[in-house]
Short mmCIF file of the C-alpha atoms (twelve columns), coordinates in Angstrom:
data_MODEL
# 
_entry.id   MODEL 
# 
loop_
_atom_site.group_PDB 
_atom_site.id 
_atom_site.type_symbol 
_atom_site.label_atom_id 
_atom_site.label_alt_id 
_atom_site.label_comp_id 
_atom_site.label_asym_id 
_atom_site.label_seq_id 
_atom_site.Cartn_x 
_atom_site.Cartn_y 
_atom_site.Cartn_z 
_atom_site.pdbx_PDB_model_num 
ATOM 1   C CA . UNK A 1   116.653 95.112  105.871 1 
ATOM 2   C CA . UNK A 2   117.419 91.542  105.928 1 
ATOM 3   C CA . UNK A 3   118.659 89.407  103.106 1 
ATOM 4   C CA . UNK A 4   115.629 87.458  102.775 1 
ATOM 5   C CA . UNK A 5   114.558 87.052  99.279  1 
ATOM 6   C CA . UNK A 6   111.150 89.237  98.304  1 
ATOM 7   C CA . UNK A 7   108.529 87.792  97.222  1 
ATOM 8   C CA . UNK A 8   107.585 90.408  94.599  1 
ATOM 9   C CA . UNK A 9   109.544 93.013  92.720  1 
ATOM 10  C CA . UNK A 10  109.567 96.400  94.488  1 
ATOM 11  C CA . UNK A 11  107.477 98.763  93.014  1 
ATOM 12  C CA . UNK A 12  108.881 102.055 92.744  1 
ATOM 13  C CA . UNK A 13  107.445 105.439 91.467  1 
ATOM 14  C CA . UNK A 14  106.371 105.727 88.052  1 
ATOM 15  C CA . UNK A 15  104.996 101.395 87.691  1 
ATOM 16  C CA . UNK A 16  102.128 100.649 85.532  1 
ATOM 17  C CA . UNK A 17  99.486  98.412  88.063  1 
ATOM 18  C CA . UNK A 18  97.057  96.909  85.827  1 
ATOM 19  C CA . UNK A 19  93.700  97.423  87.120  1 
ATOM 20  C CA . UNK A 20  91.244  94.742  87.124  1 
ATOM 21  C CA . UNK A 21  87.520  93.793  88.152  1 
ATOM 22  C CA . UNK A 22  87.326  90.411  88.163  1 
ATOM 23  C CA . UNK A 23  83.751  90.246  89.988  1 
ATOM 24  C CA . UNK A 24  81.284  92.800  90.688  1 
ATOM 25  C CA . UNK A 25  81.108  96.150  89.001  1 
ATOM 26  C CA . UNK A 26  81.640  99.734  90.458  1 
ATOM 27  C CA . UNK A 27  80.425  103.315 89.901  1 
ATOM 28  C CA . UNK A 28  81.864  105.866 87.899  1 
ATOM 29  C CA . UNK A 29  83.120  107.535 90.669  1 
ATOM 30  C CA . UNK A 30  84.368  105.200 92.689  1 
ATOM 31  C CA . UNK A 31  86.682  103.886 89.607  1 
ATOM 32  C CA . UNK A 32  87.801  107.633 89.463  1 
ATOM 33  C CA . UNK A 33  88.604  108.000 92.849  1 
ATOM 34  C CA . UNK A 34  90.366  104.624 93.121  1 
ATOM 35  C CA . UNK A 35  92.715  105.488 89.528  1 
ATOM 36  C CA . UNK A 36  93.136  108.902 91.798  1 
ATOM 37  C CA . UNK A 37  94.203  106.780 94.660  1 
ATOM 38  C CA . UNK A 38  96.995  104.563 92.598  1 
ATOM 39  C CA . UNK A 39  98.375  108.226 91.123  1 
ATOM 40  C CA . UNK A 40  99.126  109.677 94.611  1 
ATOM 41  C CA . UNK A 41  101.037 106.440 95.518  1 
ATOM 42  C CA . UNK A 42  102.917 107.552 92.825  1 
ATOM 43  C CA . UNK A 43  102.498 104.965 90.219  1 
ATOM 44  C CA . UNK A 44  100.478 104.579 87.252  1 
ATOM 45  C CA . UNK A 45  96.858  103.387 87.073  1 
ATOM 46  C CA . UNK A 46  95.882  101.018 83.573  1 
ATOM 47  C CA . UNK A 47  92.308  99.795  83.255  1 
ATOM 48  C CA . UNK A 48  90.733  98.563  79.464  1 
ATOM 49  C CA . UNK A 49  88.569  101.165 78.570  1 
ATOM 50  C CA . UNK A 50  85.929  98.225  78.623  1 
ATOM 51  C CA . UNK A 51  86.281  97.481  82.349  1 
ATOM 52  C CA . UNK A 52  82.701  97.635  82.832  1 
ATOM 53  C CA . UNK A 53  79.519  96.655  80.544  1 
ATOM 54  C CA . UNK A 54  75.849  95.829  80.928  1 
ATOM 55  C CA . UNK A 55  76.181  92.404  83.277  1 
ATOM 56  C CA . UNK A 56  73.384  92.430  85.883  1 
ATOM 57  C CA . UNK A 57  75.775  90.772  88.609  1 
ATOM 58  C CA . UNK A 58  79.697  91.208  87.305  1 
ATOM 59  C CA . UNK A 59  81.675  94.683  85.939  1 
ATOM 60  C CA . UNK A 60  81.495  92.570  82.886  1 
ATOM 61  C CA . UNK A 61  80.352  89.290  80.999  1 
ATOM 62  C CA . UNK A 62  82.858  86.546  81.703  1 
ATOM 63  C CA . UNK A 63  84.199  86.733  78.357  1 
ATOM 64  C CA . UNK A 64  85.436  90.659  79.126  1 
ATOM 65  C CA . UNK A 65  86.271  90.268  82.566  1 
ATOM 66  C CA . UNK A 66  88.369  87.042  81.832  1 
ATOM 67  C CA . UNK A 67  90.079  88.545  78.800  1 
ATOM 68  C CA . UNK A 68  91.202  91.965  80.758  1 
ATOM 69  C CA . UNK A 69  92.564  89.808  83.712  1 
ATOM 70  C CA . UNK A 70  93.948  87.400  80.931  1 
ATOM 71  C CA . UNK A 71  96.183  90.709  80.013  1 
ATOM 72  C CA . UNK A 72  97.072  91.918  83.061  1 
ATOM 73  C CA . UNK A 73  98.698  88.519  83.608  1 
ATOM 74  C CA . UNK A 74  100.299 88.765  80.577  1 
ATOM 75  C CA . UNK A 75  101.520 92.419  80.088  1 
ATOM 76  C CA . UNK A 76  105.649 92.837  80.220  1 
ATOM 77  C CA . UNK A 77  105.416 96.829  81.590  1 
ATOM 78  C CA . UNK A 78  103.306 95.833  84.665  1 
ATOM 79  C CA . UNK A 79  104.446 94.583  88.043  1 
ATOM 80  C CA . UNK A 80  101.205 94.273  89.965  1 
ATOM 81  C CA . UNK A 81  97.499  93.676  89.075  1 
ATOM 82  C CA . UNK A 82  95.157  94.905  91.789  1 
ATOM 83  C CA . UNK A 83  91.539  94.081  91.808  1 
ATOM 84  C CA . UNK A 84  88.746  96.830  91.928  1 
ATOM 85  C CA . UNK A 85  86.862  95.189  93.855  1 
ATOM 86  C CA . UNK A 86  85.149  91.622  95.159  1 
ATOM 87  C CA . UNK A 87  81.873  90.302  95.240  1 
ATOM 88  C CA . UNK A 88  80.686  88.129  92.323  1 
ATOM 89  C CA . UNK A 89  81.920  86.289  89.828  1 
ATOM 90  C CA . UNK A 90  85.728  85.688  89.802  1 
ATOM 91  C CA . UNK A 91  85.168  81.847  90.089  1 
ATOM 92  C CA . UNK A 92  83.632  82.106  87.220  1 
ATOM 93  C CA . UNK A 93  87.165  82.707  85.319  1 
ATOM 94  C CA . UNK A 94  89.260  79.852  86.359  1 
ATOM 95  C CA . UNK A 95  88.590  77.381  84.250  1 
ATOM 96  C CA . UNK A 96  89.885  79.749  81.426  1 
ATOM 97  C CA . UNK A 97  92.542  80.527  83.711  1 
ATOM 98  C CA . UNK A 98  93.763  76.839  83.862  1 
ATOM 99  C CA . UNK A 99  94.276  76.382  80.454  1 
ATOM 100 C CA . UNK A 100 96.604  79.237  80.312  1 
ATOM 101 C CA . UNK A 101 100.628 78.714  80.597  1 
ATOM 102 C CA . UNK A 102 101.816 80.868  83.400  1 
ATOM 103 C CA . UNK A 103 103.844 83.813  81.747  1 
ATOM 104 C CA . UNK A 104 107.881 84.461  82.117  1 
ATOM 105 C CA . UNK A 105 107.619 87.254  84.442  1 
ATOM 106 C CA . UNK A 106 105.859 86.967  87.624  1 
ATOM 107 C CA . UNK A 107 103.627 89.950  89.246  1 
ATOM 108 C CA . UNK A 108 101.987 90.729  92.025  1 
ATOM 109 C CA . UNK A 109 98.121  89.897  92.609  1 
ATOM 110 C CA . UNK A 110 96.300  92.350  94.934  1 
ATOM 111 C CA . UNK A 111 92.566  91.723  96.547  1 
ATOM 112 C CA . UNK A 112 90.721  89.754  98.802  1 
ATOM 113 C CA . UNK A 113 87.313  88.618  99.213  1 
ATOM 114 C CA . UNK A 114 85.910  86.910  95.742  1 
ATOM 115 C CA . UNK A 115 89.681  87.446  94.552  1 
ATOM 116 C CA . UNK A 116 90.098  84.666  96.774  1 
ATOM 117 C CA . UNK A 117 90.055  81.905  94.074  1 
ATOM 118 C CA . UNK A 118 92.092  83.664  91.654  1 
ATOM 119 C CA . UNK A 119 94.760  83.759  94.787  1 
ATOM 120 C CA . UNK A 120 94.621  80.598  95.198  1 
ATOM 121 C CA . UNK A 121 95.276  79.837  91.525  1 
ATOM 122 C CA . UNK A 122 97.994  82.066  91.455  1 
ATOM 123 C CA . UNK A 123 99.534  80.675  94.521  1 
ATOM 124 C CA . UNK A 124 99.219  77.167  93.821  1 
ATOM 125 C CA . UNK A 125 99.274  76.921  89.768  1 
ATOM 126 C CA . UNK A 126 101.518 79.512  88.775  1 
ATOM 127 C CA . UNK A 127 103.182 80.017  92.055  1 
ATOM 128 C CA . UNK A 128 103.075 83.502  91.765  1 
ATOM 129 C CA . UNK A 129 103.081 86.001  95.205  1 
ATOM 130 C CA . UNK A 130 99.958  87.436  95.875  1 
ATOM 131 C CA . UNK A 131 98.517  90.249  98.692  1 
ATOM 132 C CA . UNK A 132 95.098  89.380  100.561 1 
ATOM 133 C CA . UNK A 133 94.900  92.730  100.913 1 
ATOM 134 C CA . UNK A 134 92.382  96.159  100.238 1 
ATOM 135 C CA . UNK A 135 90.322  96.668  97.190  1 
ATOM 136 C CA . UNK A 136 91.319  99.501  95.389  1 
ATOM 137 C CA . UNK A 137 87.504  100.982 95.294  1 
ATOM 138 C CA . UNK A 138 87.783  100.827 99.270  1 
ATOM 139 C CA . UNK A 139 91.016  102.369 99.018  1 
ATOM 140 C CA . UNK A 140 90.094  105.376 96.883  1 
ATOM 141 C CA . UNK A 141 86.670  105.661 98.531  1 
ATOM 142 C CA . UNK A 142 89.337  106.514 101.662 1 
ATOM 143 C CA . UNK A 143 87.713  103.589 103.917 1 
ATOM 144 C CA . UNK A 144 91.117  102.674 105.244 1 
ATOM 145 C CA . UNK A 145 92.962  104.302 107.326 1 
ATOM 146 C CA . UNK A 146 96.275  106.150 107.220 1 
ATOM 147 C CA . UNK A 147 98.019  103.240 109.230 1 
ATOM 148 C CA . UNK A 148 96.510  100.914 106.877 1 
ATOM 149 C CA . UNK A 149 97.993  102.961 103.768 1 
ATOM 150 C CA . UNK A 150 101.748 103.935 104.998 1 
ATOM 151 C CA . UNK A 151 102.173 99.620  105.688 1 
ATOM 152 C CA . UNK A 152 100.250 99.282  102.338 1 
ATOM 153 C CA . UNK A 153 103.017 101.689 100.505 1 
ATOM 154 C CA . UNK A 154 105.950 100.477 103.042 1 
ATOM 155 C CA . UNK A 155 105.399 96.803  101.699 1 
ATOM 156 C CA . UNK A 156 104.694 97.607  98.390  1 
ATOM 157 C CA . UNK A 157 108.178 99.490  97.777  1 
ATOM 158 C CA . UNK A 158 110.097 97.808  99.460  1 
ATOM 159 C CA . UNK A 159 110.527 100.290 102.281 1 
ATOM 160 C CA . UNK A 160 110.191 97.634  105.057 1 
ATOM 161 C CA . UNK A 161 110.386 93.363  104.952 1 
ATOM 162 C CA . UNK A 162 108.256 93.138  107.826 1 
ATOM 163 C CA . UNK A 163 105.101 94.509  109.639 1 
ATOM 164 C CA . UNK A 164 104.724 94.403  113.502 1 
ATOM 165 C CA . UNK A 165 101.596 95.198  114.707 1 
ATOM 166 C CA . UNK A 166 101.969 94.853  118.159 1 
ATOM 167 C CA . UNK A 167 98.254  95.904  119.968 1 
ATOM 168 C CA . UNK A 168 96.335  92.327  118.135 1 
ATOM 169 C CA . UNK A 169 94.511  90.647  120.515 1 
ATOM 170 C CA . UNK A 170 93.020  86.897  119.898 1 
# 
């Protein structure tokens, strides 16, 4: 390994990831499957028993979703908060989320697609590190591959500082 500096903090066996859903809601099974999915990496899966209510469009109301994300950021026994899943309604949250002082101790930010904005505030605002990466329902739902997973877990724990994929094509 080189001595670059990481952008995160390792995660090794046993981390709490904070488990968030920002936008649109899930099933009952694929939550299960996806809290399944963070114990085989070896670490430990923490959602609010709340993480999903009666919203037509988002997991929750914006008041819910906002105040689970709100302690993700804020909880000292975490290292990473990964998003369930995208779709709808993350935007929604960052005008809370910009009246909020960026906490002492950094994490890392997982998800992609509505996540987007929320990366972008982390990035920019708070610059924090963040991974435009897999959803954690896709994940547990097994729609990535085993490639996908082993650089996933190889970047995650600090098991590699760099990826080469090497068959891309423009």
């Amino acid at each position: 390994m080189s001595g670059k500096k990481k952008l995160w903090q390792a995660l090794e066996p046993g981390d709490i990831v904070d488990i968030v859903a920002p936008a649109s809601s899930s099933t009952g099974k694929d939550f299960q499957n996806a809290l399944r999915f963070v114990h085989k990496m070896g670490l430990v899966p923490r959602a609010p028993k709340n993480i999903f209510g009666k919203d037509l469009l988002c997991a929750n109301t914006d008041h819910w979703r906002y105040q689970h994300l709100k302690k993700a950021l804020y909880a000292r026994d975490s290292k990473v908060i990964w998003s369930l899943r995208g779709g709808y309604g993350s935007l929604r949250l960052l005008p809370a989320l910009a009246k909020l002082k960026a906490p002492l101790q950094q994490k890392l930010f997982i998800g992609y697609s509505d996540t987007t904005g929320i990366h972008h505030f982390l990035n920019s605002i708070w610059n924090w590190p963040t991974l435009h990466a897999t959803m954690l329902e896709e994940l547990g739902r097994g729609e990535a591959g085993r490639r996908e997973i082993n650089d996933f877990i190889q970047i995650l724990f600090n098991l590699t500082d760099s990826l080469v994929y090497e068959e891309l094509e423009p």
